[in-house]
PDB file of C-alpha atoms in Angstrom:
ATOM      1  CA  MET A 254     109.947   0.556 127.572  1.00  0.00           C
ATOM      2  CA  ASP A 255     110.325  -0.715 124.157  1.00  0.00           C
ATOM      3  CA  LEU A 256     113.678  -2.314 122.697  1.00  0.00           C
ATOM      4  CA  PRO A 257     115.221   0.962 121.373  1.00  0.00           C
ATOM      5  CA  GLU A 258     114.794   2.566 124.967  1.00  0.00           C
ATOM      6  CA  ILE A 259     116.097  -0.742 126.714  1.00  0.00           C
ATOM      7  CA  LEU A 260     119.219  -0.777 124.131  1.00  0.00           C
ATOM      8  CA  LEU A 261     119.870   3.416 124.926  1.00  0.00           C
ATOM      9  CA  ALA A 262     119.388   2.585 128.698  1.00  0.00           C
ATOM     10  CA  LEU A 263     122.150  -0.196 128.691  1.00  0.00           C
ATOM     11  CA  PHE A 264     124.354   2.349 126.563  1.00  0.00           C
ATOM     12  CA  ILE A 265     124.135   5.077 129.021  1.00  0.00           C
ATOM     13  CA  VAL A 266     125.009   2.592 131.764  1.00  0.00           C
ATOM     14  CA  VAL A 267     128.066   1.350 129.964  1.00  0.00           C
ATOM     15  CA  VAL A 268     128.975   5.172 129.279  1.00  0.00           C
ATOM     16  CA  VAL A 269     128.471   6.031 133.108  1.00  0.00           C
ATOM     17  CA  ILE A 270     130.749   3.017 134.214  1.00  0.00           C
ATOM     18  CA  VAL A 271     133.658   3.971 131.356  1.00  0.00           C
ATOM     19  CA  SER A 272     133.316   8.017 131.759  1.00  0.00           C
ATOM     20  CA  LEU A 273     133.466   7.246 135.923  1.00  0.00           C
ATOM     21  CA  VAL A 274     136.556   5.452 135.583  1.00  0.00           C
ATOM     22  CA  SER A 275     138.289   7.246 132.867  1.00  0.00           C
ATOM     23  CA  ASN A 276     137.690  10.532 134.368  1.00  0.00           C
ATOM     24  CA  LEU A 277     138.826   9.567 137.905  1.00  0.00           C
ATOM     25  CA  LEU A 278     142.285   8.037 136.431  1.00  0.00           C
ATOM     26  CA  VAL A 279     142.683  11.364 134.787  1.00  0.00           C
ATOM     27  CA  LEU A 280     142.334  13.312 137.866  1.00  0.00           C
ATOM     28  CA  LEU A 281     144.304  10.752 139.545  1.00  0.00           C
ATOM     29  CA  CYS A 282     147.382  11.362 137.187  1.00  0.00           C
ATOM     30  CA  PHE A 283     146.936  15.038 137.503  1.00  0.00           C
ATOM     31  CA  ILE A 284     146.909  15.002 141.349  1.00  0.00           C
ATOM     32  CA  TYR A 285     149.778  12.363 141.495  1.00  0.00           C
ATOM     33  CA  SER A 286     152.075  14.016 138.775  1.00  0.00           C
ATOM     34  CA  THR A 287     154.152  17.119 139.281  1.00  0.00           C
ATOM     35  CA  GLU A 288     154.883  17.339 135.563  1.00  0.00           C
ATOM     36  CA  ILE A 289     151.327  16.991 134.308  1.00  0.00           C
ATOM     37  CA  ARG A 290     150.313  19.655 137.033  1.00  0.00           C
ATOM     38  CA  LYS A 291     153.072  21.912 135.632  1.00  0.00           C
ATOM     39  CA  GLN A 292     152.392  21.953 131.741  1.00  0.00           C
ATOM     40  CA  VAL A 293     149.518  23.917 130.101  1.00  0.00           C
ATOM     41  CA  PRO A 294     147.585  21.098 128.632  1.00  0.00           C
ATOM     42  CA  GLY A 295     147.233  19.436 131.889  1.00  0.00           C
ATOM     43  CA  ILE A 296     145.170  22.597 133.279  1.00  0.00           C
ATOM     44  CA  PHE A 297     142.712  22.189 130.690  1.00  0.00           C
ATOM     45  CA  ILE A 298     142.603  18.280 130.533  1.00  0.00           C
ATOM     46  CA  MET A 299     142.121  18.611 134.492  1.00  0.00           C
ATOM     47  CA  ASN A 300     139.551  21.108 133.632  1.00  0.00           C
ATOM     48  CA  LEU A 301     137.470  19.036 130.988  1.00  0.00           C
ATOM     49  CA  SER A 302     137.914  15.571 133.145  1.00  0.00           C
ATOM     50  CA  PHE A 303     136.196  17.231 136.205  1.00  0.00           C
ATOM     51  CA  CYS A 304     133.326  18.543 134.181  1.00  0.00           C
ATOM     52  CA  ASN A 305     132.782  15.368 132.409  1.00  0.00           C
ATOM     53  CA  LEU A 306     132.795  13.668 135.734  1.00  0.00           C
ATOM     54  CA  LEU A 307     129.860  16.051 137.240  1.00  0.00           C
ATOM     55  CA  ILE A 308     128.059  15.420 133.968  1.00  0.00           C
ATOM     56  CA  THR A 309     128.590  11.628 134.646  1.00  0.00           C
ATOM     57  CA  VAL A 310     127.506  11.827 138.272  1.00  0.00           C
ATOM     58  CA  PHE A 311     124.380  14.333 137.740  1.00  0.00           C
ATOM     59  CA  ASN A 312     123.134  14.084 134.166  1.00  0.00           C
ATOM     60  CA  MET A 313     123.862  11.017 132.759  1.00  0.00           C
ATOM     61  CA  PRO A 314     121.667   9.187 135.597  1.00  0.00           C
ATOM     62  CA  SER A 315     118.891  11.720 134.999  1.00  0.00           C
ATOM     63  CA  THR A 316     118.705  10.827 131.647  1.00  0.00           C
ATOM     64  CA  LEU A 317     118.597   7.488 132.151  1.00  0.00           C
ATOM     65  CA  LEU A 318     115.971   7.740 134.808  1.00  0.00           C
ATOM     66  CA  GLY A 319     113.718   9.631 132.292  1.00  0.00           C
ATOM     67  CA  ILE A 320     113.694   6.902 129.607  1.00  0.00           C
ATOM     68  CA  ILE A 321     112.907   4.108 132.129  1.00  0.00           C
ATOM     69  CA  LYS A 322     110.037   6.374 133.816  1.00  0.00           C
ATOM     70  CA  ASN A 323     109.327   7.848 130.090  1.00  0.00           C
ATOM     71  CA  HIS A 324     108.154  11.068 132.057  1.00  0.00           C
ATOM     72  CA  GLN A 325     110.312  13.600 134.528  1.00  0.00           C
ATOM     73  CA  PRO A 326     112.410  11.725 136.898  1.00  0.00           C
ATOM     74  CA  PHE A 327     112.513  14.218 139.638  1.00  0.00           C
ATOM     75  CA  GLY A 328     110.655  17.178 140.772  1.00  0.00           C
ATOM     76  CA  ASP A 329     110.803  20.397 139.271  1.00  0.00           C
ATOM     77  CA  TRP A 330     113.171  22.049 141.513  1.00  0.00           C
ATOM     78  CA  ILE A 331     115.465  19.396 141.048  1.00  0.00           C
ATOM     79  CA  CYS A 332     115.115  18.918 137.351  1.00  0.00           C
ATOM     80  CA  GLN A 333     115.607  22.754 137.149  1.00  0.00           C
ATOM     81  CA  THR A 334     119.083  22.462 138.795  1.00  0.00           C
ATOM     82  CA  VAL A 335     119.839  19.248 136.729  1.00  0.00           C
ATOM     83  CA  SER A 336     119.084  21.603 133.508  1.00  0.00           C
ATOM     84  CA  PHE A 337     120.960  24.242 134.899  1.00  0.00           C
ATOM     85  CA  LEU A 338     123.965  22.044 135.620  1.00  0.00           C
ATOM     86  CA  GLU A 339     123.775  20.858 132.205  1.00  0.00           C
ATOM     87  CA  THR A 340     124.088  23.802 130.579  1.00  0.00           C
ATOM     88  CA  PHE A 341     126.735  24.803 132.899  1.00  0.00           C
ATOM     89  CA  LEU A 342     129.136  21.852 132.298  1.00  0.00           C
ATOM     90  CA  THR A 343     128.506  21.553 128.580  1.00  0.00           C
ATOM     91  CA  THR A 344     129.437  24.975 127.840  1.00  0.00           C
ATOM     92  CA  ASN A 345     132.396  24.513 130.103  1.00  0.00           C
ATOM     93  CA  THR A 346     133.727  21.304 128.507  1.00  0.00           C
ATOM     94  CA  MET A 347     133.165  22.818 125.245  1.00  0.00           C
ATOM     95  CA  LEU A 348     135.306  25.595 125.798  1.00  0.00           C
ATOM     96  CA  SER A 349     137.751  23.413 127.611  1.00  0.00           C
ATOM     97  CA  MET A 350     138.218  21.779 124.409  1.00  0.00           C
ATOM     98  CA  ALA A 351     138.601  24.924 122.315  1.00  0.00           C
ATOM     99  CA  ALA A 352     141.181  25.777 124.950  1.00  0.00           C
ATOM    100  CA  LEU A 353     142.826  22.607 124.289  1.00  0.00           C
ATOM    101  CA  SER A 354     142.501  23.286 120.509  1.00  0.00           C
ATOM    102  CA  ILE A 355     144.077  27.025 120.544  1.00  0.00           C
ATOM    103  CA  ASP A 356     146.963  25.033 122.641  1.00  0.00           C
ATOM    104  CA  LYS A 357     147.634  22.544 119.815  1.00  0.00           C
ATOM    105  CA  TRP A 358     147.252  25.126 117.172  1.00  0.00           C
ATOM    106  CA  ILE A 359     150.167  27.515 118.807  1.00  0.00           C
ATOM    107  CA  ALA A 360     152.146  23.986 119.289  1.00  0.00           C
ATOM    108  CA  VAL A 361     151.925  23.457 115.627  1.00  0.00           C
ATOM    109  CA  VAL A 362     152.679  26.762 114.277  1.00  0.00           C
ATOM    110  CA  PHE A 363     155.245  28.192 116.749  1.00  0.00           C
ATOM    111  CA  PRO A 364     156.904  24.952 118.295  1.00  0.00           C
ATOM    112  CA  LEU A 365     160.025  26.688 119.049  1.00  0.00           C
ATOM    113  CA  SER A 366     158.523  29.570 120.683  1.00  0.00           C
ATOM    114  CA  TYR A 367     155.519  27.615 122.274  1.00  0.00           C
ATOM    115  CA  SER A 368     156.683  28.120 125.870  1.00  0.00           C
ATOM    116  CA  SER A 369     156.647  31.805 125.792  1.00  0.00           C
ATOM    117  CA  LYS A 370     153.391  32.264 123.852  1.00  0.00           C
ATOM    118  CA  MET A 371     151.278  29.770 126.200  1.00  0.00           C
ATOM    119  CA  ARG A 372     152.324  30.397 129.492  1.00  0.00           C
ATOM    120  CA  TYR A 373     150.926  28.635 132.622  1.00  0.00           C
ATOM    121  CA  LYS A 374     149.213  32.151 133.689  1.00  0.00           C
ATOM    122  CA  ASP A 375     147.417  32.296 130.630  1.00  0.00           C
ATOM    123  CA  ALA A 376     145.918  28.765 130.916  1.00  0.00           C
ATOM    124  CA  VAL A 377     144.641  29.314 134.625  1.00  0.00           C
ATOM    125  CA  ILE A 378     143.077  32.851 133.249  1.00  0.00           C
ATOM    126  CA  MET A 379     141.540  30.983 130.159  1.00  0.00           C
ATOM    127  CA  VAL A 380     140.047  28.323 132.412  1.00  0.00           C
ATOM    128  CA  CYS A 381     138.358  31.057 134.594  1.00  0.00           C
ATOM    129  CA  TYR A 382     136.932  32.670 131.737  1.00  0.00           C
ATOM    130  CA  SER A 383     135.409  29.448 130.541  1.00  0.00           C
ATOM    131  CA  TRP A 384     133.873  29.080 134.271  1.00  0.00           C
ATOM    132  CA  PHE A 385     132.496  32.468 134.127  1.00  0.00           C
ATOM    133  CA  HIS A 386     131.273  32.306 130.322  1.00  0.00           C
ATOM    134  CA  SER A 387     129.458  28.932 131.391  1.00  0.00           C
ATOM    135  CA  LEU A 388     127.754  30.758 134.466  1.00  0.00           C
ATOM    136  CA  THR A 389     126.620  33.426 132.350  1.00  0.00           C
ATOM    137  CA  PHE A 390     124.739  30.987 129.965  1.00  0.00           C
ATOM    138  CA  SER A 391     123.574  29.093 132.861  1.00  0.00           C
ATOM    139  CA  LEU A 392     121.909  31.895 134.368  1.00  0.00           C
ATOM    140  CA  ILE A 393     120.407  33.538 131.200  1.00  0.00           C
ATOM    141  CA  SER A 394     118.584  30.277 130.867  1.00  0.00           C
ATOM    142  CA  LEU A 395     117.366  30.188 134.596  1.00  0.00           C
ATOM    143  CA  LEU A 396     116.362  33.664 134.223  1.00  0.00           C
ATOM    144  CA  PHE A 397     114.207  33.129 130.960  1.00  0.00           C
ATOM    145  CA  SER A 398     112.848  29.543 132.848  1.00  0.00           C
ATOM    146  CA  TRP A 399     114.290  27.990 129.751  1.00  0.00           C
ATOM    147  CA  VAL A 400     115.709  24.916 132.180  1.00  0.00           C
ATOM    148  CA  ASP A 401     113.242  22.066 132.287  1.00  0.00           C
ATOM    149  CA  TYR A 402     112.409  18.744 131.407  1.00  0.00           C
ATOM    150  CA  ASN A 403     112.453  18.082 127.723  1.00  0.00           C
ATOM    151  CA  GLN A 404     110.297  14.986 126.607  1.00  0.00           C
ATOM    152  CA  ILE A 405     112.272  14.460 123.429  1.00  0.00           C
ATOM    153  CA  TYR A 406     115.853  14.029 124.811  1.00  0.00           C
ATOM    154  CA  ALA A 407     114.380  12.577 127.920  1.00  0.00           C
ATOM    155  CA  SER A 408     116.618  14.626 129.885  1.00  0.00           C
ATOM    156  CA  CYS A 409     116.278  18.066 132.039  1.00  0.00           C
ATOM    157  CA  THR A 410     117.913  20.446 129.604  1.00  0.00           C
ATOM    158  CA  LEU A 411     117.188  23.465 127.615  1.00  0.00           C
ATOM    159  CA  HIS A 412     113.411  23.701 126.901  1.00  0.00           C
ATOM    160  CA  LEU A 413     111.185  26.298 125.230  1.00  0.00           C
ATOM    161  CA  LYS A 414     107.890  26.356 127.219  1.00  0.00           C
ATOM    162  CA  GLU A 415     106.258  29.407 125.682  1.00  0.00           C
ATOM    163  CA  GLU A 416     105.929  29.983 122.156  1.00  0.00           C
ATOM    164  CA  ARG A 417     106.070  34.080 122.170  1.00  0.00           C
ATOM    165  CA  GLU A 418     109.691  33.445 123.639  1.00  0.00           C
ATOM    166  CA  ARG A 419     110.953  31.320 120.593  1.00  0.00           C
ATOM    167  CA  ARG A 420     112.860  34.358 119.079  1.00  0.00           C
ATOM    168  CA  LYS A 421     114.851  34.604 122.262  1.00  0.00           C
ATOM    169  CA  PHE A 422     115.319  31.216 122.623  1.00  0.00           C
ATOM    170  CA  THR A 423     116.502  30.934 119.012  1.00  0.00           C
ATOM    171  CA  VAL A 424     119.056  33.586 119.825  1.00  0.00           C
ATOM    172  CA  PHE A 425     120.457  32.071 122.837  1.00  0.00           C
ATOM    173  CA  THR A 426     120.630  28.620 120.976  1.00  0.00           C
ATOM    174  CA  ILE A 427     122.710  29.421 118.340  1.00  0.00           C
ATOM    175  CA  VAL A 428     125.226  31.583 120.332  1.00  0.00           C
ATOM    176  CA  PHE A 429     125.356  28.886 122.788  1.00  0.00           C
ATOM    177  CA  HIS A 430     126.346  26.254 120.342  1.00  0.00           C
ATOM    178  CA  ALA A 431     128.502  28.746 118.473  1.00  0.00           C
ATOM    179  CA  THR A 432     131.758  27.602 120.541  1.00  0.00           C
ATOM    180  CA  SER A 433     131.372  24.225 119.142  1.00  0.00           C
ATOM    181  CA  PHE A 434     131.888  25.625 115.388  1.00  0.00           C
ATOM    182  CA  THR A 435     134.882  28.047 116.845  1.00  0.00           C
ATOM    183  CA  TYR A 436     136.466  24.645 117.998  1.00  0.00           C
ATOM    184  CA  LEU A 437     136.317  22.678 114.942  1.00  0.00           C
ATOM    185  CA  LYS A 438     137.620  25.782 113.071  1.00  0.00           C
ATOM    186  CA  VAL A 439     140.692  26.033 114.993  1.00  0.00           C
ATOM    187  CA  LEU A 440     141.236  22.181 114.801  1.00  0.00           C
ATOM    188  CA  LYS A 441     141.079  22.407 110.956  1.00  0.00           C
ATOM    189  CA  VAL A 442     143.395  25.208 110.751  1.00  0.00           C
ATOM    190  CA  ALA A 443     145.866  23.275 112.979  1.00  0.00           C
ATOM    191  CA  ARG A 444     145.678  20.362 110.703  1.00  0.00           C
ATOM    192  CA  PHE A 445     146.337  22.662 107.815  1.00  0.00           C
ATOM    193  CA  HIS A 446     149.317  24.200 109.163  1.00  0.00           C
ATOM    194  CA  CYS A 447     150.704  20.730 110.010  1.00  0.00           C
ATOM    195  CA  LYS A 448     150.968  19.692 106.288  1.00  0.00           C
ATOM    196  CA  ARG A 449     152.153  23.442 105.594  1.00  0.00           C
ATOM    197  CA  ILE A 450     155.041  23.440 107.995  1.00  0.00           C
ATOM    198  CA  ASP A 451     155.963  20.110 107.190  1.00  0.00           C
ATOM    199  CA  ILE A 452     156.446  21.136 103.177  1.00  0.00           C
ATOM    200  CA  ILE A 453     158.533  23.937 104.296  1.00  0.00           C
ATOM    201  CA  THR A 454     160.694  22.460 106.761  1.00  0.00           C
ATOM    202  CA  MET A 455     161.404  19.877 104.131  1.00  0.00           C
ATOM    203  CA  GLN A 456     162.130  22.208 101.345  1.00  0.00           C
ATOM    204  CA  THR A 457     164.741  24.242 104.040  1.00  0.00           C
ATOM    205  CA  LEU A 458     166.439  20.653 104.417  1.00  0.00           C
ATOM    206  CA  LEU A 459     166.837  20.314 100.899  1.00  0.00           C
ATOM    207  CA  LEU A 460     168.383  23.496 100.373  1.00  0.00           C
ATOM    208  CA  LEU A 461     170.871  23.233 103.347  1.00  0.00           C
ATOM    209  CA  VAL A 462     174.196  22.074 101.784  1.00  0.00           C
ATOM    210  CA  ASP A 463     176.103  22.080 104.760  1.00  0.00           C
ATOM    211  CA  ILE A 464     174.540  19.341 106.475  1.00  0.00           C
ATOM    212  CA  HIS A 465     175.826  15.582 105.955  1.00  0.00           C
ATOM    213  CA  PRO A 466     173.169  13.622 103.875  1.00  0.00           C
ATOM    214  CA  SER A 467     172.732  11.085 106.475  1.00  0.00           C
ATOM    215  CA  VAL A 468     171.664  13.749 108.881  1.00  0.00           C
ATOM    216  CA  LYS A 469     169.449  15.283 106.280  1.00  0.00           C
ATOM    217  CA  GLN A 470     167.774  12.432 105.688  1.00  0.00           C
ATOM    218  CA  ARG A 471     167.292  11.531 109.327  1.00  0.00           C
ATOM    219  CA  CYS A 472     165.718  14.836 109.649  1.00  0.00           C
ATOM    220  CA  LEU A 473     163.478  14.334 106.656  1.00  0.00           C
ATOM    221  CA  VAL A 474     162.190  11.033 108.443  1.00  0.00           C
ATOM    222  CA  GLU A 475     162.092  12.297 111.855  1.00  0.00           C
ATOM    223  CA  GLN A 476     159.959  15.364 110.641  1.00  0.00           C
ATOM    224  CA  LYS A 477     157.489  13.479 108.248  1.00  0.00           C
ATOM    225  CA  LYS A 478     156.683  11.244 111.690  1.00  0.00           C
ATOM    226  CA  ARG A 479     156.376  14.405 113.667  1.00  0.00           C
ATOM    227  CA  ARG A 480     153.762  15.672 110.815  1.00  0.00           C
ATOM    228  CA  GLN A 481     152.031  12.436 111.245  1.00  0.00           C
ATOM    229  CA  ARG A 482     151.605  12.305 114.704  1.00  0.00           C
ATOM    230  CA  ALA A 483     150.198  15.969 114.746  1.00  0.00           C
ATOM    231  CA  THR A 484     148.006  15.354 111.711  1.00  0.00           C
ATOM    232  CA  LYS A 485     146.383  11.930 113.381  1.00  0.00           C
ATOM    233  CA  LYS A 486     145.831  13.699 116.847  1.00  0.00           C
ATOM    234  CA  ILE A 487     144.074  16.735 115.480  1.00  0.00           C
ATOM    235  CA  SER A 488     142.226  14.435 113.021  1.00  0.00           C
ATOM    236  CA  ILE A 489     140.992  12.548 115.890  1.00  0.00           C
ATOM    237  CA  PHE A 490     139.900  15.318 117.863  1.00  0.00           C
ATOM    238  CA  ILE A 491     137.939  16.605 114.831  1.00  0.00           C
ATOM    239  CA  GLY A 492     136.529  12.929 114.172  1.00  0.00           C
ATOM    240  CA  SER A 493     135.153  12.370 118.117  1.00  0.00           C
ATOM    241  CA  PHE A 494     133.720  15.845 118.022  1.00  0.00           C
ATOM    242  CA  ILE A 495     131.768  15.439 114.420  1.00  0.00           C
ATOM    243  CA  ILE A 496     130.549  11.743 115.757  1.00  0.00           C
ATOM    244  CA  CYS A 497     129.671  12.609 119.349  1.00  0.00           C
ATOM    245  CA  PHE A 498     128.476  16.542 119.197  1.00  0.00           C
ATOM    246  CA  ALA A 499     127.688  16.848 115.772  1.00  0.00           C
ATOM    247  CA  PRO A 500     124.354  14.916 115.475  1.00  0.00           C
ATOM    248  CA  TYR A 501     122.705  16.722 118.933  1.00  0.00           C
ATOM    249  CA  ILE A 502     123.680  20.190 117.921  1.00  0.00           C
ATOM    250  CA  ILE A 503     122.207  19.889 114.536  1.00  0.00           C
ATOM    251  CA  THR A 504     119.007  18.433 115.839  1.00  0.00           C
ATOM    252  CA  ARG A 505     119.006  21.340 118.309  1.00  0.00           C
ATOM    253  CA  LEU A 506     119.478  23.840 115.447  1.00  0.00           C
ATOM    254  CA  ILE A 507     116.706  22.219 113.275  1.00  0.00           C
ATOM    255  CA  GLU A 508     114.428  21.810 116.173  1.00  0.00           C
ATOM    256  CA  LEU A 509     114.366  25.751 116.257  1.00  0.00           C
ATOM    257  CA  LEU A 510     112.071  25.632 113.025  1.00  0.00           C
ATOM    258  CA  PRO A 511     108.480  25.687 114.376  1.00  0.00           C
ATOM    259  CA  PHE A 512     107.422  23.209 111.533  1.00  0.00           C
ATOM    260  CA  ILE A 513     110.047  20.475 112.694  1.00  0.00           C
ATOM    261  CA  THR A 514     109.253  17.850 114.931  1.00  0.00           C
ATOM    262  CA  VAL A 515     111.987  15.750 116.137  1.00  0.00           C
ATOM    263  CA  ASN A 516     111.741  12.058 116.780  1.00  0.00           C
ATOM    264  CA  HIS A 517     111.765  11.160 120.355  1.00  0.00           C
ATOM    265  CA  HIS A 518     114.086   8.208 119.790  1.00  0.00           C
ATOM    266  CA  TRP A 519     116.535  10.175 117.455  1.00  0.00           C
ATOM    267  CA  GLY A 520     116.398  12.809 120.251  1.00  0.00           C
ATOM    268  CA  ILE A 521     117.478  10.406 122.668  1.00  0.00           C
ATOM    269  CA  VAL A 522     120.376   8.993 120.731  1.00  0.00           C
ATOM    270  CA  SER A 523     121.752  12.275 119.984  1.00  0.00           C
ATOM    271  CA  LYS A 524     121.699  12.912 123.813  1.00  0.00           C
ATOM    272  CA  CYS A 525     123.680   9.473 124.315  1.00  0.00           C
ATOM    273  CA  LEU A 526     126.085  10.546 121.894  1.00  0.00           C
ATOM    274  CA  THR A 527     127.075  13.536 123.693  1.00  0.00           C
ATOM    275  CA  TYR A 528     127.373  11.868 126.628  1.00  0.00           C
ATOM    276  CA  SER A 529     129.884   9.182 124.882  1.00  0.00           C
ATOM    277  CA  LYS A 530     132.096  12.246 124.609  1.00  0.00           C
ATOM    278  CA  ALA A 531     132.438  12.221 128.080  1.00  0.00           C
ATOM    279  CA  ALA A 532     133.994   8.719 128.248  1.00  0.00           C
ATOM    280  CA  SER A 533     135.645   9.459 125.268  1.00  0.00           C
ATOM    281  CA  ASP A 534     137.469  12.567 125.919  1.00  0.00           C
ATOM    282  CA  PRO A 535     139.998  10.993 128.660  1.00  0.00           C
ATOM    283  CA  PHE A 536     141.432   8.546 126.041  1.00  0.00           C
ATOM    284  CA  VAL A 537     141.391  11.221 123.268  1.00  0.00           C
ATOM    285  CA  TYR A 538     143.166  13.823 125.034  1.00  0.00           C
ATOM    286  CA  SER A 539     145.532  11.887 127.988  1.00  0.00           C
ATOM    287  CA  LEU A 540     145.218   8.559 128.653  1.00  0.00           C
ATOM    288  CA  LEU A 541     146.486   7.456 125.386  1.00  0.00           C
ATOM    289  CA  ARG A 542     149.569   9.400 125.852  1.00  0.00           C
ATOM    290  CA  GLN A 543     153.095   7.999 126.953  1.00  0.00           C
ATOM    291  CA  GLN A 544     153.368  10.451 129.557  1.00  0.00           C
ATOM    292  CA  TYR A 545     150.085   9.211 131.354  1.00  0.00           C
ATOM    293  CA  LYS A 546     150.609   5.930 130.966  1.00  0.00           C
ATOM    294  CA  LYS A 547     153.885   5.837 133.053  1.00  0.00           C
ATOM    295  CA  VAL A 548     152.121   8.028 135.594  1.00  0.00           C
ATOM    296  CA  LEU A 549     149.634   5.272 135.768  1.00  0.00           C
ATOM    297  CA  VAL A 550     152.398   2.417 136.005  1.00  0.00           C
ATOM    298  CA  ASN A 551     153.934   4.333 138.785  1.00  0.00           C
ATOM    299  CA  ILE A 552     150.512   4.403 140.712  1.00  0.00           C
ATOM    300  CA  VAL A 553     150.174   0.553 140.168  1.00  0.00           C
ATOM    301  CA  ASN A 554     153.459  -0.222 141.019  1.00  0.00           C
ATOM    302  CA  LYS A 555     153.192   2.003 144.008  1.00  0.00           C
ATOM    303  CA  ILE A 556     150.013   0.223 145.571  1.00  0.00           C
ATOM    304  CA  LEU A 557     151.915  -2.984 144.987  1.00  0.00           C
ATOM    305  CA  LYS A 558     155.074  -1.849 146.604  1.00  0.00           C
ATOM    306  CA  ARG A 559     156.920  -2.250 143.391  1.00  0.00           C
ATOM    307  CA  ASP A 560     159.799  -0.002 141.996  1.00  0.00           C
ATOM    308  CA  LEU A 561     159.858  -1.574 138.230  1.00  0.00           C
ATOM    309  CA  TYR A 562     159.980   1.923 136.754  1.00  0.00           C
ATOM    310  CA  PRO A 563     161.518   5.017 137.901  1.00  0.00           C
ATOM    311  CA  SER A 564     159.516   7.786 138.412  1.00  0.00           C
ATOM    312  CA  SER A 565     160.122   9.986 134.986  1.00  0.00           C
ATOM    313  CA  GLY A 566     159.414  13.561 133.812  1.00  0.00           C
ATOM    314  CA  HIS A 567     159.331  12.606 130.298  1.00  0.00           C
ATOM    315  CA  ASN A 568     156.960  14.615 128.223  1.00  0.00           C
ATOM    316  CA  SER A 569     156.203  13.118 124.728  1.00  0.00           C
ATOM    317  CA  SER A 570     153.416  15.536 124.158  1.00  0.00           C
ATOM    318  CA  LEU A 571     153.436  17.559 120.819  1.00  0.00           C
ATOM    319  CA  ASP A 572     152.870  20.786 123.063  1.00  0.00           C
ATOM    320  CA  THR A 573     156.446  20.864 124.701  1.00  0.00           C
ATOM    321  CA  GLU A 574     158.858  18.684 122.652  1.00  0.00           C
ATOM    322  CA  ASN A 575     161.575  20.395 120.767  1.00  0.00           C
ATOM    323  CA  ASP A 576     162.413  18.245 117.601  1.00  0.00           C
ATOM    324  CA  TYR A 577     166.282  17.376 117.382  1.00  0.00           C
ATOM    325  CA  CYS A 578     165.677  18.038 113.697  1.00  0.00           C
ATOM    326  CA  LEU A 579     164.422  21.465 113.727  1.00  0.00           C
ATOM    327  CA  GLN A 580     166.990  22.381 116.087  1.00  0.00           C
ATOM    328  CA  ARG A 581     169.609  21.559 113.869  1.00  0.00           C
ATOM    329  CA  VAL A 582     167.817  23.432 110.904  1.00  0.00           C
ATOM    330  CA  SER A 583     167.565  26.644 113.405  1.00  0.00           C
TER     331      SER A 583
END
């Protein structure tokens, strides 16, 4: 192993530890809190954390061994199974993030009718579809024997064995990664609507003459804070995706060109960045939210047999809050 490979191996070890702990905490919050289980975003976050946890347990150690040994870490059957799981879990996580982005978009565009447009039953159906969709892609890759060890990424992942199947593999890869661009597009639309709705609401408030000036000013301030929170969240979603997933996706697409050879070290780096998404997702989507913090505090207090904070069903998420100022305007 050379120095870059040693550093990448250490990076994966850190990512495994952080991802394992953080995703377990998210699942623990989901199990412990009735309020989180009742919320639509909670279903998507639970599915995302579960898939990330499986990636942490099965795929990350496989890549780590591939870097250390510099060859296929397991036998053919085990490596194909790990590759099958990677295709399934990666697709599932992307669809879960796409579902979360759609949920955020509905919350931003239709804040007062959110509960009727995004029901709990709809969330369950979307999760079931993501599992079916992911299983379909995994079975296709298995059917064409595209699940194998890929030396460029030091991973058991999608790999083209025979040159005569390049056209089929190219179509499969493009369609496989199309979900990623859908996720990014929905987030960009949601961010645009954040700004547009903010302008419209402020113009409406300024036109209303029967509201006391102090109330109008307070509404303007609160609406500005609401827009800033929503834009910040969506921008973080976009940024984390671009940093973690975009390099790998672009590399896989460029690799489809027969005259392009991807550098071994860059391939591993791009793969490690996708793994870092599994470690960052719990913080981006849940653990930094006030609701999850309160649940974790309650769990710690229960373990220590303390009752410093009463259990609360407070929900500070953008998905369910009904802004006071918007109610006054309507």
